Steps between C-alpha positions, in 0.01 A plus 500: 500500500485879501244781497469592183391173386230432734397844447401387103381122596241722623374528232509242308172325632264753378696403171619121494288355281516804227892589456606404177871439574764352232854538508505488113572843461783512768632141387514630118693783567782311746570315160571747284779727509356795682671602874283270732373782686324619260297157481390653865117558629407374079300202659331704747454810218292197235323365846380851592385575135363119464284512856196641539535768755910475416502874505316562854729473785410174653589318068834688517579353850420178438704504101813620655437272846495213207814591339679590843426152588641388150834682549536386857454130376782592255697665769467211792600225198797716449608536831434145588733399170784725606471405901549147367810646308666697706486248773687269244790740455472581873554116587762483141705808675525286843623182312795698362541674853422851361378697782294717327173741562158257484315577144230340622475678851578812252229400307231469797634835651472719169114340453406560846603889506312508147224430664472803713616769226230320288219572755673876606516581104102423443406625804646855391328417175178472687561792742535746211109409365422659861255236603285536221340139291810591245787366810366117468592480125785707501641267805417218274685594187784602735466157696499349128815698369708422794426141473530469139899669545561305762356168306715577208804611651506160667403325169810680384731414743392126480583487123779658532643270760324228265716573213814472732 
């Protein structure tokens, strides 16, 4: 996977058994009218005031570690939906003898270099906390924000293409 993210399961032992992690919060919010980035970091904000220790740095690594892993459960369903639809319309554009760009191989090539400007962007996030205990949760909330776009710009595009 990437750095970041073994950088907080580093944490998480010393807290595994004590994180009080819900998605409620984030989950409520997605369903109500309110821009879904907003509905960012809430499950991770309840889990660090809901977790004893939640405020020290190891409980705010291991809320927002949770609630990466949430998002990037939300993002890989996504992608896998819309690799199974693009391929469709890939193999739909070929029956009608369209020679036209692959959406899928589009697709994989847009989430691959996403990758790397995720990890660059929270690794400047880190750098600017100058190696102090601050850099591992402000990598984390990055890692979580970047994940959490990515997840719902996805979700996005596979409703949209949904709806078509």
């Amino acid at each position: 996977m990437m750095r970041i993210f073994f950088l907080i399961l580093l944490t998480l032992p010393a807290m595994a058994q004590d994180v009080a992690f819900d998605t409620a919060a984030t989950e409520a919010c997605l369903a109500t009218d309110a821009p879904a980035e907003s509905c960012i970091g809430l499950a991770a904000d309840a889990c660090r005031r809901d977790t004893d220790g939640g405020d020290t740095t190891v409980g705010m690594g291991a809320c927002l570690a949770a609630e990466v892993a949430y998002w990037d459960d939300r993002l890989n369903a996504a992608y896998d939906a819309l690799r199974v639809r693009t391929r469709a319309i890939d193999a739909e554009s070929l029956d009608y003898g369209f020679e036209v760009p692959s959406q899928a191989d589009a697709l994989q090539a847009m989430q691959r270099a996403w990758i790397p400007f995720r990890d660059a962007a929270c690794d400047y996030e880190r750098s600017k906390w100058g190696g102090g205990t601050g850099q591992g949760p402000a990598g984390a909330a990055c890692l979580l924000r970047q994940t959490a776009r990515q997840a719902l710009a996805l979700e996005d595009d596979l409703a949209e293409r949904q709806s078509q």
